Each structure stands twice: as C-alpha cells, then as structure tokens.
CSV table of C-alpha atoms in Angstrom, one decimal:
chain,number,residue,atom,x,y,z
L,25,MET,CA,62.8,45.0,-31.0
L,26,LYS,CA,60.9,41.8,-31.8
L,27,GLN,CA,57.2,41.7,-32.3
L,28,ILE,CA,55.6,40.9,-28.9
L,29,LYS,CA,53.8,37.6,-28.9
L,30,GLY,CA,52.8,37.3,-25.3
L,31,ILE,CA,52.7,39.5,-22.1
L,32,VAL,CA,53.7,38.1,-18.6
L,33,PHE,CA,52.7,40.0,-15.6
L,34,ASP,CA,54.1,40.2,-12.0
L,35,LEU,CA,51.2,39.8,-9.5
L,36,TYR,CA,52.1,41.5,-6.1
L,37,GLY,CA,52.6,45.2,-6.4
L,38,THR,CA,52.0,45.1,-10.3
L,39,LEU,CA,48.4,44.0,-11.0
L,40,TYR,CA,47.4,43.8,-7.2
L,41,ASP,CA,48.1,46.3,-4.5
L,42,VAL,CA,49.9,44.8,-1.8
L,43,HIS,CA,49.2,47.6,0.5
L,44,SER,CA,45.3,46.9,0.6
L,45,VAL,CA,46.3,45.0,3.5
L,46,ALA,CA,47.2,48.1,5.5
L,47,GLU,CA,43.3,48.7,6.4
L,48,LEU,CA,43.1,45.4,8.1
L,49,CYS,CA,46.4,46.1,9.8
L,50,SER,CA,45.1,49.2,11.2
L,51,GLN,CA,42.2,47.6,12.8
L,52,HIS,CA,44.8,45.6,14.9
L,53,ALA,CA,47.1,48.5,15.5
L,54,PRO,CA,45.1,51.8,15.1
L,55,GLY,CA,47.2,54.6,13.1
L,56,ARG,CA,49.9,52.1,12.1
L,57,GLY,CA,48.4,50.0,9.2
L,58,LEU,CA,50.8,51.5,6.4
L,59,GLU,CA,54.0,51.2,8.7
L,60,ILE,CA,53.1,47.6,9.3
L,61,SER,CA,52.1,46.9,5.6
L,62,LEU,CA,55.5,48.5,4.4
L,63,LEU,CA,57.8,46.6,6.8
L,64,TRP,CA,55.9,43.5,6.2
L,65,ARG,CA,56.4,43.7,2.5
L,66,GLN,CA,60.0,44.6,2.8
L,67,LYS,CA,60.7,41.5,5.0
L,68,GLN,CA,58.6,39.4,2.7
L,69,LEU,CA,60.8,40.3,-0.2
L,70,GLU,CA,63.9,39.9,1.7
L,71,TYR,CA,63.0,36.4,3.0
L,72,THR,CA,62.3,35.3,-0.6
L,73,TRP,CA,65.8,36.4,-1.6
L,74,LEU,CA,67.6,35.3,1.4
L,75,ARG,CA,66.1,31.6,1.4
L,76,SER,CA,66.6,31.4,-2.3
L,77,LEU,CA,70.4,32.0,-1.7
L,78,MET,CA,70.6,29.8,1.3
L,79,GLY,CA,68.9,26.9,-0.4
L,80,GLN,CA,66.1,27.0,2.2
L,81,TYR,CA,63.0,27.5,0.1
L,82,ILE,CA,59.6,27.5,1.5
L,83,SER,CA,56.3,28.6,0.0
L,84,PHE,CA,55.8,32.4,-0.4
L,85,GLU,CA,52.8,32.1,2.1
L,86,GLN,CA,55.1,30.5,4.8
L,87,GLY,CA,57.6,33.3,4.2
L,88,THR,CA,54.8,35.9,4.4
L,89,GLY,CA,53.8,34.4,7.6
L,90,ASP,CA,57.3,34.3,8.9
L,91,ALA,CA,57.7,38.1,7.8
L,92,LEU,CA,54.8,39.0,10.0
L,93,VAL,CA,56.1,37.1,13.1
L,94,TYR,CA,59.2,39.5,12.6
L,95,VAL,CA,57.0,42.7,12.0
L,96,SER,CA,55.2,41.8,15.3
L,97,ASN,CA,58.5,41.4,17.1
L,98,HIS,CA,60.2,44.3,15.8
L,99,LEU,CA,57.4,46.8,16.2
L,100,LYS,CA,56.3,45.0,19.6
L,101,LEU,CA,52.8,44.5,18.3
L,102,ASP,CA,52.3,41.3,20.1
L,103,LEU,CA,49.9,40.0,17.3
L,104,SER,CA,48.4,36.5,18.2
L,105,ALA,CA,48.8,33.7,15.9
L,106,ARG,CA,45.0,33.9,15.1
L,107,THR,CA,45.4,37.7,14.2
L,108,ARG,CA,48.5,36.7,12.0
L,109,ALA,CA,46.6,34.0,10.2
L,110,GLU,CA,43.6,36.5,9.7
L,111,LEU,CA,46.3,39.2,8.0
L,112,CYS,CA,47.7,36.8,6.0
L,113,ASP,CA,44.6,35.6,4.7
L,114,GLU,CA,44.0,39.2,3.4
L,115,TYR,CA,46.9,38.5,0.8
L,116,LEU,CA,44.5,36.0,-0.8
L,117,LYS,CA,42.0,39.0,-1.4
L,118,LEU,CA,44.2,41.8,-2.7
L,119,LYS,CA,42.5,44.4,-4.9
L,120,PRO,CA,43.7,45.1,-8.4
L,121,TYR,CA,44.7,48.6,-9.2
L,122,PRO,CA,41.7,50.7,-10.4
L,123,GLU,CA,42.9,50.7,-14.1
L,124,VAL,CA,43.9,47.0,-14.2
L,125,PRO,CA,40.6,45.4,-15.3
L,126,ALA,CA,39.9,47.4,-18.2
L,127,ALA,CA,43.5,47.3,-19.5
L,128,LEU,CA,43.6,43.4,-19.3
L,129,GLU,CA,40.3,43.3,-21.2
L,130,THR,CA,41.8,45.7,-24.0
L,131,LEU,CA,45.2,43.6,-24.0
L,132,GLN,CA,43.1,40.3,-24.4
L,133,ALA,CA,41.3,41.7,-27.3
L,134,LEU,CA,44.4,42.3,-29.1
L,135,GLY,CA,44.7,38.5,-29.3
L,136,LEU,CA,48.1,38.2,-27.2
L,137,PRO,CA,48.2,35.4,-24.5
L,138,LEU,CA,48.4,37.1,-21.1
L,139,ALA,CA,50.1,35.4,-18.2
L,140,ILE,CA,51.1,35.8,-14.5
L,141,LEU,CA,54.5,34.8,-13.2
L,142,SER,CA,54.4,35.0,-9.5
L,143,ASN,CA,56.4,34.2,-6.3
L,144,GLY,CA,53.1,33.1,-4.9
L,145,SER,CA,51.8,29.4,-4.8
L,146,ALA,CA,49.3,28.2,-7.4
L,147,HIS,CA,46.8,28.6,-4.7
L,148,SER,CA,47.4,32.0,-3.9
L,149,ILE,CA,47.6,33.0,-7.4
L,150,HIS,CA,44.2,31.3,-8.2
L,151,SER,CA,42.8,32.9,-5.0
L,152,VAL,CA,43.8,36.5,-5.7
L,153,VAL,CA,42.9,36.4,-9.4
L,154,GLY,CA,39.6,34.4,-8.8
L,155,ASN,CA,38.6,36.7,-6.0
L,156,SER,CA,38.9,39.8,-8.2
L,157,GLY,CA,36.9,38.1,-11.0
L,158,LEU,CA,39.8,38.2,-13.5
L,159,GLU,CA,40.6,34.7,-14.1
L,160,HIS,CA,39.1,34.6,-17.7
L,161,ARG,CA,41.7,37.2,-18.8
L,162,PHE,CA,44.7,35.0,-18.3
L,163,ALA,CA,45.9,31.8,-20.6
L,164,HIS,CA,48.5,30.9,-17.9
L,165,LEU,CA,49.0,31.4,-14.0
L,166,ILE,CA,52.6,30.3,-13.3
L,167,SER,CA,53.8,29.9,-9.9
L,168,VAL,CA,57.7,29.6,-8.7
L,169,ASP,CA,56.7,26.9,-6.5
L,170,ALA,CA,57.3,24.4,-9.5
L,171,VAL,CA,61.1,25.2,-9.3
L,172,ARG,CA,61.3,26.0,-5.5
L,173,ILE,CA,63.4,29.1,-5.9
L,174,PHE,CA,62.3,32.9,-6.1
L,175,LYS,CA,62.6,35.6,-8.6
L,176,PRO,CA,64.8,37.2,-9.8
L,177,HIS,CA,66.5,33.9,-10.2
L,178,THR,CA,66.8,32.8,-14.0
L,179,THR,CA,65.1,29.6,-13.5
L,180,VAL,CA,61.9,31.4,-12.7
L,181,TYR,CA,61.8,33.5,-15.9
L,182,GLU,CA,62.5,30.4,-17.8
L,183,LEU,CA,59.1,29.2,-16.6
L,184,ALA,CA,57.5,31.8,-18.7
L,185,GLU,CA,59.1,30.9,-21.9
L,186,LYS,CA,58.2,27.1,-21.4
L,187,HIS,CA,54.6,27.9,-20.5
L,188,LEU,CA,54.0,30.3,-23.3
L,189,GLY,CA,56.1,28.5,-25.9
L,190,LEU,CA,57.8,31.7,-26.8
L,191,HIS,CA,61.4,32.9,-26.9
L,192,ARG,CA,62.2,35.4,-24.2
L,193,SER,CA,62.8,38.2,-26.8
L,194,GLU,CA,59.1,37.9,-27.9
L,195,ILE,CA,57.7,38.4,-24.6
L,196,MET,CA,56.8,41.7,-22.9
L,197,PHE,CA,57.4,41.3,-19.0
L,198,VAL,CA,55.5,43.7,-16.9
L,199,SER,CA,56.4,44.6,-13.4
L,200,SER,CA,56.2,47.5,-10.9
L,201,ASN,CA,59.0,46.0,-8.9
L,202,ALA,CA,62.1,47.5,-10.1
L,203,TRP,CA,64.3,44.5,-9.0
L,204,ASP,CA,62.0,42.4,-10.9
L,205,ALA,CA,62.2,44.4,-13.9
L,206,SER,CA,66.1,44.4,-13.6
L,207,GLY,CA,66.2,40.6,-13.5
L,208,ALA,CA,63.8,40.3,-16.3
L,209,HIS,CA,65.7,42.6,-18.5
L,210,HIS,CA,69.1,40.8,-17.7
L,211,PHE,CA,67.3,37.6,-18.6
L,212,GLY,CA,66.2,38.8,-22.1
L,213,PHE,CA,62.6,39.7,-21.9
L,214,GLN,CA,61.4,43.1,-23.2
L,215,VAL,CA,60.4,44.8,-20.1
L,216,SER,CA,57.8,47.6,-19.0
L,217,TRP,CA,58.2,49.1,-15.5
L,218,ILE,CA,55.0,50.2,-14.2
L,219,ASN,CA,55.8,53.2,-11.9
L,220,ARG,CA,52.4,54.6,-10.5
L,221,SER,CA,53.9,56.6,-7.7
L,222,GLY,CA,57.2,58.2,-8.6
L,223,ASN,CA,59.5,55.5,-7.3
L,224,THR,CA,63.1,55.4,-8.0
L,225,PHE,CA,64.4,52.6,-10.4
L,226,GLU,CA,67.1,50.3,-8.8
L,227,GLU,CA,70.8,50.4,-9.9
L,228,LEU,CA,71.1,46.9,-10.8
L,229,GLY,CA,72.9,47.2,-14.3
L,230,ALA,CA,69.6,47.2,-16.4
L,231,ARG,CA,66.9,49.6,-17.5
L,232,PRO,CA,63.4,48.9,-18.6
L,233,ASP,CA,62.5,49.3,-22.2
L,234,HIS,CA,59.4,51.3,-21.4
L,235,VAL,CA,58.3,53.2,-18.3
L,236,LEU,CA,54.6,53.5,-17.7
L,237,SER,CA,52.6,55.2,-15.2
L,238,GLY,CA,49.7,52.7,-15.4
L,239,LEU,CA,48.6,49.5,-17.1
L,240,ASP,CA,46.4,51.5,-19.4
L,241,GLU,CA,49.5,52.6,-21.3
L,242,LEU,CA,50.5,49.1,-22.3
L,243,PRO,CA,48.1,48.4,-25.0
L,244,ASP,CA,49.6,51.2,-27.3
L,245,ILE,CA,53.2,49.6,-26.8
L,246,VAL,CA,52.3,45.9,-27.6
L,247,ARG,CA,49.6,46.3,-30.2
L,248,PRO,CA,50.5,44.3,-33.3
L,249,ALA,CA,51.3,46.3,-36.4
L,250,SER,CA,48.4,44.7,-38.1
L,251,THR,CA,45.8,45.9,-35.7
L,252,GLU,CA,47.3,49.6,-35.2
L,253,GLN,CA,44.4,52.1,-35.4
P,243,MET,CA,78.6,20.8,20.6
P,244,LYS,CA,81.9,20.1,19.2
P,245,GLN,CA,85.0,21.9,20.6
P,246,ILE,CA,85.6,25.4,18.5
P,247,LYS,CA,88.9,25.2,16.6
P,248,GLY,CA,88.7,28.3,14.9
P,249,ILE,CA,86.6,31.6,14.7
P,250,VAL,CA,85.3,33.3,11.5
P,251,PHE,CA,84.1,36.9,11.7
P,252,ASP,CA,81.8,38.9,9.5
P,253,LEU,CA,83.3,42.2,8.8
P,254,TYR,CA,80.8,44.9,7.8
P,255,GLY,CA,78.6,45.7,10.7
P,256,THR,CA,80.1,42.9,13.1
P,257,LEU,CA,83.7,44.0,13.6
P,258,TYR,CA,83.5,47.5,12.0
P,259,ASP,CA,80.8,50.0,12.2
P,260,VAL,CA,79.4,50.7,8.7
P,261,HIS,CA,77.5,53.8,10.0
P,262,SER,CA,80.9,55.3,10.7
P,263,VAL,CA,80.4,56.9,7.1
P,264,ALA,CA,77.4,58.9,8.6
P,265,GLU,CA,79.6,61.7,9.8
P,266,LEU,CA,81.0,62.4,6.2
P,267,CYS,CA,77.6,61.9,4.6
P,268,SER,CA,76.3,64.7,6.9
P,269,GLN,CA,79.1,67.0,5.8
P,270,HIS,CA,77.4,66.7,2.0
P,271,ALA,CA,73.7,66.7,3.3
P,272,PRO,CA,73.6,68.5,6.8
P,273,GLY,CA,71.3,66.6,9.2
P,274,ARG,CA,70.9,63.7,7.0
P,275,GLY,CA,74.0,61.5,7.5
P,276,LEU,CA,72.5,58.8,9.2
P,277,GLU,CA,69.3,58.5,7.0
P,278,ILE,CA,71.7,58.4,4.0
P,279,SER,CA,73.9,55.8,5.8
P,280,LEU,CA,71.0,53.5,6.8
P,281,LEU,CA,69.3,53.6,3.2
P,282,TRP,CA,72.8,53.0,1.7
P,283,ARG,CA,73.5,50.1,3.8
P,284,GLN,CA,69.9,48.6,3.0
P,285,LYS,CA,70.5,49.0,-0.7
P,286,GLN,CA,74.1,47.8,-0.7
P,287,LEU,CA,72.9,44.5,1.1
P,288,GLU,CA,69.8,44.2,-1.4
P,289,TYR,CA,72.1,44.7,-4.6
P,290,THR,CA,74.4,41.9,-3.1
P,291,TRP,CA,71.5,39.4,-2.7
P,292,LEU,CA,69.8,40.3,-6.1
P,293,ARG,CA,72.8,40.3,-8.1
P,294,SER,CA,73.7,36.9,-6.8
P,295,LEU,CA,70.2,35.6,-7.7
P,296,MET,CA,70.4,37.1,-11.2
P,297,GLY,CA,73.8,35.6,-11.8
P,298,GLN,CA,75.1,39.1,-12.3
P,299,TYR,CA,78.0,39.5,-9.9
P,300,ILE,CA,79.9,42.6,-9.5
P,301,SER,CA,82.4,43.5,-6.7
P,302,PHE,CA,81.1,44.6,-3.4
P,303,GLU,CA,82.6,47.9,-3.9
P,304,GLN,CA,80.9,48.6,-7.4
P,305,GLY,CA,77.5,47.5,-5.8
P,306,THR,CA,78.3,49.9,-3.0
P,307,GLY,CA,78.9,52.8,-5.6
P,308,ASP,CA,75.5,51.7,-7.4
P,309,ALA,CA,73.8,51.7,-4.0
P,310,LEU,CA,74.9,55.4,-3.4
P,311,VAL,CA,73.6,56.3,-6.9
P,312,TYR,CA,70.3,54.9,-5.9
P,313,VAL,CA,70.4,56.9,-2.6
P,314,SER,CA,71.4,60.0,-4.3
P,315,ASN,CA,68.4,59.8,-6.9
P,316,HIS,CA,65.8,58.7,-4.4
P,317,LEU,CA,66.6,61.3,-1.7
P,318,LYS,CA,67.3,63.9,-4.5
P,319,LEU,CA,70.7,64.5,-3.1
P,320,ASP,CA,72.2,65.2,-6.6
P,321,LEU,CA,75.7,64.0,-5.4
P,322,SER,CA,78.5,64.4,-7.9
P,323,ALA,CA,80.5,61.5,-9.0
P,324,ARG,CA,83.5,63.0,-7.1
P,325,THR,CA,81.4,63.3,-3.8
P,326,ARG,CA,80.3,59.7,-4.2
P,327,ALA,CA,83.8,58.4,-4.9
P,328,GLU,CA,85.0,60.2,-1.6
P,329,LEU,CA,82.0,58.6,0.3
P,330,CYS,CA,82.8,55.2,-1.0
P,331,ASP,CA,86.4,55.7,-0.1
P,332,GLU,CA,85.1,56.1,3.6
P,333,TYR,CA,84.1,52.5,3.4
P,334,LEU,CA,87.9,51.6,3.5
P,335,LYS,CA,88.2,53.5,6.7
P,336,LEU,CA,85.5,52.2,8.9
P,337,LYS,CA,86.0,52.0,12.6
P,338,PRO,CA,86.1,48.9,14.7
P,339,TYR,CA,83.6,48.9,17.6
P,340,PRO,CA,85.1,49.9,20.6
P,341,GLU,CA,85.4,46.6,22.3
P,342,VAL,CA,86.8,44.8,19.2
P,343,PRO,CA,90.7,45.2,19.5
P,344,ALA,CA,91.0,44.0,23.1
P,345,ALA,CA,88.5,41.1,22.6
P,346,LEU,CA,90.7,40.0,19.4
P,347,GLU,CA,93.8,40.2,21.5
P,348,THR,CA,92.1,37.9,24.1
P,349,LEU,CA,90.8,35.5,21.3
P,350,GLN,CA,94.1,35.2,19.6
P,351,ALA,CA,95.9,34.6,23.0
P,352,LEU,CA,93.7,31.5,23.3
P,353,GLY,CA,95.5,30.1,20.5
P,354,LEU,CA,92.6,29.7,18.0
P,355,PRO,CA,93.0,30.9,14.5
P,356,LEU,CA,90.9,34.1,13.6
P,357,ALA,CA,89.5,34.7,10.2
P,358,ILE,CA,87.4,37.3,8.5
P,359,LEU,CA,84.8,36.2,5.8
P,360,SER,CA,83.5,39.1,4.0
P,361,ASN,CA,81.5,40.2,0.9
P,362,GLY,CA,84.1,42.8,0.4
P,363,SER,CA,87.1,42.5,-2.2
P,364,ALA,CA,90.4,41.3,-0.9
P,365,HIS,CA,91.6,44.9,-1.3
P,366,SER,CA,88.8,46.5,0.9
P,367,ILE,CA,89.2,43.9,3.6
P,368,HIS,CA,93.0,44.4,3.6
P,369,SER,CA,92.3,48.2,3.6
P,370,VAL,CA,89.8,48.3,6.5
P,371,VAL,CA,91.6,45.8,8.7
P,372,GLY,CA,95.0,47.5,8.0
P,373,ASN,CA,93.7,51.0,8.5
P,374,SER,CA,92.6,50.0,12.0
P,375,GLY,CA,95.9,48.4,12.7
P,376,LEU,CA,94.3,44.9,13.5
P,377,GLU,CA,95.9,42.8,10.6
P,378,HIS,CA,98.1,40.9,12.8
P,379,ARG,CA,95.3,39.5,14.7
P,380,PHE,CA,94.1,37.5,11.7
P,381,ALA,CA,95.5,34.0,10.1
P,382,HIS,CA,93.1,34.4,7.1
P,383,LEU,CA,91.2,37.4,5.4
P,384,ILE,CA,89.0,35.6,3.0
P,385,SER,CA,86.8,37.5,0.4
P,386,VAL,CA,83.9,36.2,-1.7
P,387,ASP,CA,85.5,37.5,-4.9
P,388,ALA,CA,87.0,34.2,-5.4
P,389,VAL,CA,83.6,32.6,-6.0
P,390,ARG,CA,81.7,35.6,-7.3
P,391,ILE,CA,78.6,35.2,-5.4
P,392,PHE,CA,77.6,36.9,-2.2
P,393,LYS,CA,76.5,35.6,1.4
P,394,PRO,CA,74.4,33.9,2.4
P,395,HIS,CA,75.0,31.6,-0.4
P,396,THR,CA,76.4,28.2,0.8
P,397,THR,CA,79.5,28.4,-1.5
P,398,VAL,CA,80.8,31.4,0.3
P,399,TYR,CA,80.5,29.7,3.7
P,400,GLU,CA,82.4,26.7,2.1
P,401,LEU,CA,85.4,28.9,1.7
P,402,ALA,CA,86.0,29.2,5.4
P,403,GLU,CA,86.1,25.5,5.7
P,404,LYS,CA,88.7,25.4,3.0
P,405,HIS,CA,90.9,28.2,4.2
P,406,LEU,CA,90.8,27.1,8.0
P,407,GLY,CA,91.0,23.3,7.2
P,408,LEU,CA,88.3,22.7,9.5
P,409,HIS,CA,84.8,21.1,9.4
P,410,ARG,CA,82.0,23.6,9.8
P,411,SER,CA,81.0,22.1,13.2
P,412,GLU,CA,84.3,23.1,14.6
P,413,ILE,CA,84.0,26.7,13.6
P,414,MET,CA,82.3,29.6,15.5
P,415,PHE,CA,81.1,32.0,13.0
P,416,VAL,CA,80.3,35.4,14.4
P,417,SER,CA,78.0,38.0,12.7
P,418,SER,CA,75.9,41.0,14.0
P,419,ASN,CA,73.8,40.5,10.7
P,420,ALA,CA,70.9,38.3,11.6
P,421,TRP,CA,70.4,37.0,7.9
P,422,ASP,CA,74.2,36.1,7.9
P,423,ALA,CA,73.9,34.5,11.2
P,424,SER,CA,70.8,32.4,9.9
P,425,GLY,CA,72.7,31.5,6.6
P,426,ALA,CA,75.7,30.3,8.6
P,427,HIS,CA,73.5,28.3,11.0
P,428,HIS,CA,71.8,26.6,8.3
P,429,PHE,CA,75.2,25.7,6.7
P,430,GLY,CA,76.2,24.1,10.0
P,431,PHE,CA,78.7,26.6,11.6
P,432,GLN,CA,78.1,27.0,15.4
P,433,VAL,CA,76.9,30.7,15.6
P,434,SER,CA,77.1,33.8,17.7
P,435,TRP,CA,74.9,36.7,16.9
P,436,ILE,CA,76.4,40.0,18.3
P,437,ASN,CA,73.3,42.2,19.0
P,438,ARG,CA,74.7,45.4,20.3
P,439,SER,CA,71.7,47.6,19.9
P,440,GLY,CA,68.5,45.4,20.6
P,441,ASN,CA,67.9,44.5,17.2
P,442,THR,CA,65.1,41.7,16.3
P,443,PHE,CA,66.4,38.5,14.9
P,444,GLU,CA,65.2,37.5,11.4
P,445,GLU,CA,62.5,34.6,10.9
P,446,LEU,CA,64.6,32.6,8.6
P,447,GLY,CA,64.2,29.0,10.1
P,448,ALA,CA,67.4,29.2,12.2
P,449,ARG,CA,68.5,30.5,15.5
P,450,PRO,CA,72.0,31.5,16.9
P,451,ASP,CA,73.6,29.3,19.4
P,452,HIS,CA,74.6,32.4,21.2
P,453,VAL,CA,73.5,35.9,21.5
P,454,LEU,CA,76.1,38.3,22.7
P,455,SER,CA,75.9,42.0,23.4
P,456,GLY,CA,79.5,42.5,22.4
P,457,LEU,CA,82.6,40.8,21.3
P,458,ASP,CA,84.1,40.9,24.5
P,459,GLU,CA,81.5,38.1,25.7
P,460,LEU,CA,83.0,35.8,23.2
P,461,PRO,CA,86.3,34.4,24.8
P,462,ASP,CA,84.3,32.9,27.6
P,463,ILE,CA,82.1,30.9,25.0
P,464,VAL,CA,85.0,29.6,23.0
P,465,ARG,CA,87.6,29.3,25.6
P,466,PRO,CA,89.1,25.7,25.2
P,467,ALA,CA,88.4,23.4,28.3
P,468,SER,CA,92.3,23.1,29.0
P,469,THR,CA,92.4,26.8,29.4
P,470,GLU,CA,89.6,27.4,31.5
P,471,GLN,CA,90.5,29.6,34.5
C-alpha cells in the first residue's frame, strides 16, 4: 500500500445523515417519517444510476425532487409542491454524524488535504457543509456536476485525482455506501468503508481495504509514519 | 405516431414472472419466499446498473448469483453454494404470465416480427423461452451480452434496431419495468408499459405512450390499419 497523501469523502450518508430528513417527513405524515426517508433515498440513488445510463443527466437536486414525487405517488401521500420543496430544502441542512466534526479536526491536523466528492451540486455541497460549520476543514469540495454523470462512473472518481493532484493509489476514499466503496476500489483508490449500523457489503467484485465503525477510526489508518505516536 | 412494424419485448418481469422463483425460495426458508424473491430481484437490477456504470460488466447470470449471495448474507439465510446454484437455475424455468401465450399467438398472426431484448445471456433467453414452449413465436432473441452493458444504456436499445432492420420510431417496445419503459422512450421507441398490479411509474422524465393491464390489450394497439376488424 502506498502512503496516503489525501483523503476524499463521500458526503450523503457518509459524513452527513440523509435520514435526518425523517423528522420533518413525519410532520407531514405522522409515524411514517423513516419509511418515507428510506424509500426517498432508495429512489434518489436509483435515479442517479438510471439517468447516468440513459444519458439523461439532471442535477442531483432535480433528481431528489423527482424521487419525492415518486414517493408521494407510491405511498399515496398527496404531498403538495410546496411541501415537497420544503422537504427537499431539508437536504441542504443535513446533520453530520456525531463523531464527524472531531474526526475531521484530527485528520486536518495530520496535514493531509481533505476533500468531498459528491453527487450533489456545488451549491448543495457548500450549503450542507456551511450549515454545519465545517467548511474550513476541506481543501476541495468537488461536485459531479462538472462532468454531468453520477457515481460510480469512472469519470467522477477521476475528478478527485485532478483536484488533489494525486494518483488514485495515494488517495484514501471514504464512503458508507457500499456501492460507492466498490466503484472507488475498482477505480484504484484505497478505500475505507464506514459501516455504522451493521450493513451488508454489496457483491460487486470488490472489497474495501478497511472497514470502520465510525470516522473516529480513520486517523489511525492514514496517519503518516513520521507522525505516529 | 408512425405505423408499428415490429414489437420488442423485455423478458424478465414482462413476459415471464421473476417471482415464480419464490416458491422454491420458500422451500429453503419457510414463509420467506416472496421476501427473498423481492430483495433478490432488487439487487439483481441494482448490480446491472452499477456494474454498467463502473465499466465492470459480468453476465446477468453471474450478477444474479452475486445478488443471491448478498441476499443470503443480508437476511442471514446461510444458503450453501449448492442451494444458491439450484435457486439460480430456477431463473431458467420462469413461467410466462397467464395471458402471454395467447397474446403472442394473436400478435404473430398480425404479421409483425416479434423479438425479445433482454439483459439475460443468449443461453438464458433461449432456455426460458424454450422451456415455456414459446420459441416459435419470436423472430429474434437478442441478448445484451453482445455489447457488454445493460439496459437502460442506449447501446442496448440500438441492438433492437439493428436486428429488426427498423427505425426506433417504427418499433413498439413493451416492458413492465418502468425504468426500462422510461429508457426506451428516451431512446425513441414507441412504448407500452404493462402494469399488471397497480405499480407506480418512475419519475425519470418520460411517460409511456400506452399503459396496459396485460399483454392481451396489445394487439388492438399495434394492429395494422389494413387488418382492422
């Protein structure tokens, strides 16, 4: 394994909890917040994959809105356009997982450049990161919007190499999404899969180099030899 | 709308019921056949989309086997390799939906060439169609295996134009899978979505030209003007 010279994080579900929208969902459909949030996330992802394959890219935010229309129809929720817009806005205010702020501080102190590589638009990434007060931790906030295709297409992972000026083998890619971790490993990154809640890894022909139960375990893995304590 | 000169069918879930494997699944995990079958199908599809995007094509049959490994792990079923092979073999013996044999006979009598365009390998398509005794209904059995990428990638739909020697606007594409119907519509086929069980159409920026509750409604839609009764 090559020495790690930079760290690239997935955003949705990895640093930030996408199911923090469940609370607002439950205000519109009492008792069904998590059900809505889970199906919404599933469809959001499917739409990124399907539109990428069809060559019909739209922004992640538009796809998120479309996914909520599906959820509203499928679960017979009859959500108004105004309610759907309000719920989509929640995606700009996602909460980081509890251990994330301190772990990022530790990682930044190691002197490694930190970056986010996300399916979200630049506006969304900046909003989410800014709203949580963590913008100063990152050297690069990278959106797929520049290449108009979503993860796990190779073109997206190449963006990280370009922005960091590093070879893929020198980059630690960190994701909680097993399909993303698989794509990143096929691409050639070193990969840490964050598995906070006992999920099952996907069978896509790749395995992560490291499996962590939280971001607080990452510093020990990427710490340069010269700073080992 | 141009006159229809050929009909192209999706196989899995459209002509043949993928959940006819549920019965055998329930022999290995009593009471859980449909749960297994539904998750297996979901993962099978996800793996075709994800591997296509990653540029990591494997055959549909290998992906189906991988998806069953995931299901076994995720649901803690502990299925042996032998049991998994037996379950995968069931995919070669799927049953057609009840109205399909008679509807194909009627369609064939209209003089339109009928074709299947499927994610499955040529071997699988021939097995499924042969086992159900319907091979003589089809002029073309077309597998994605020739182009090593799965639906809804444009390259796959192009195969149908090539094999039938028709322009996309002259082809009626028939699928029960809303994402497939969406991809086919973006491509430029005329599209019939078979919705047998009150499913919700996907929000992928396209709508089918026709929504049918079974294949028996198709002859009236594609009947050439000269043979109208």
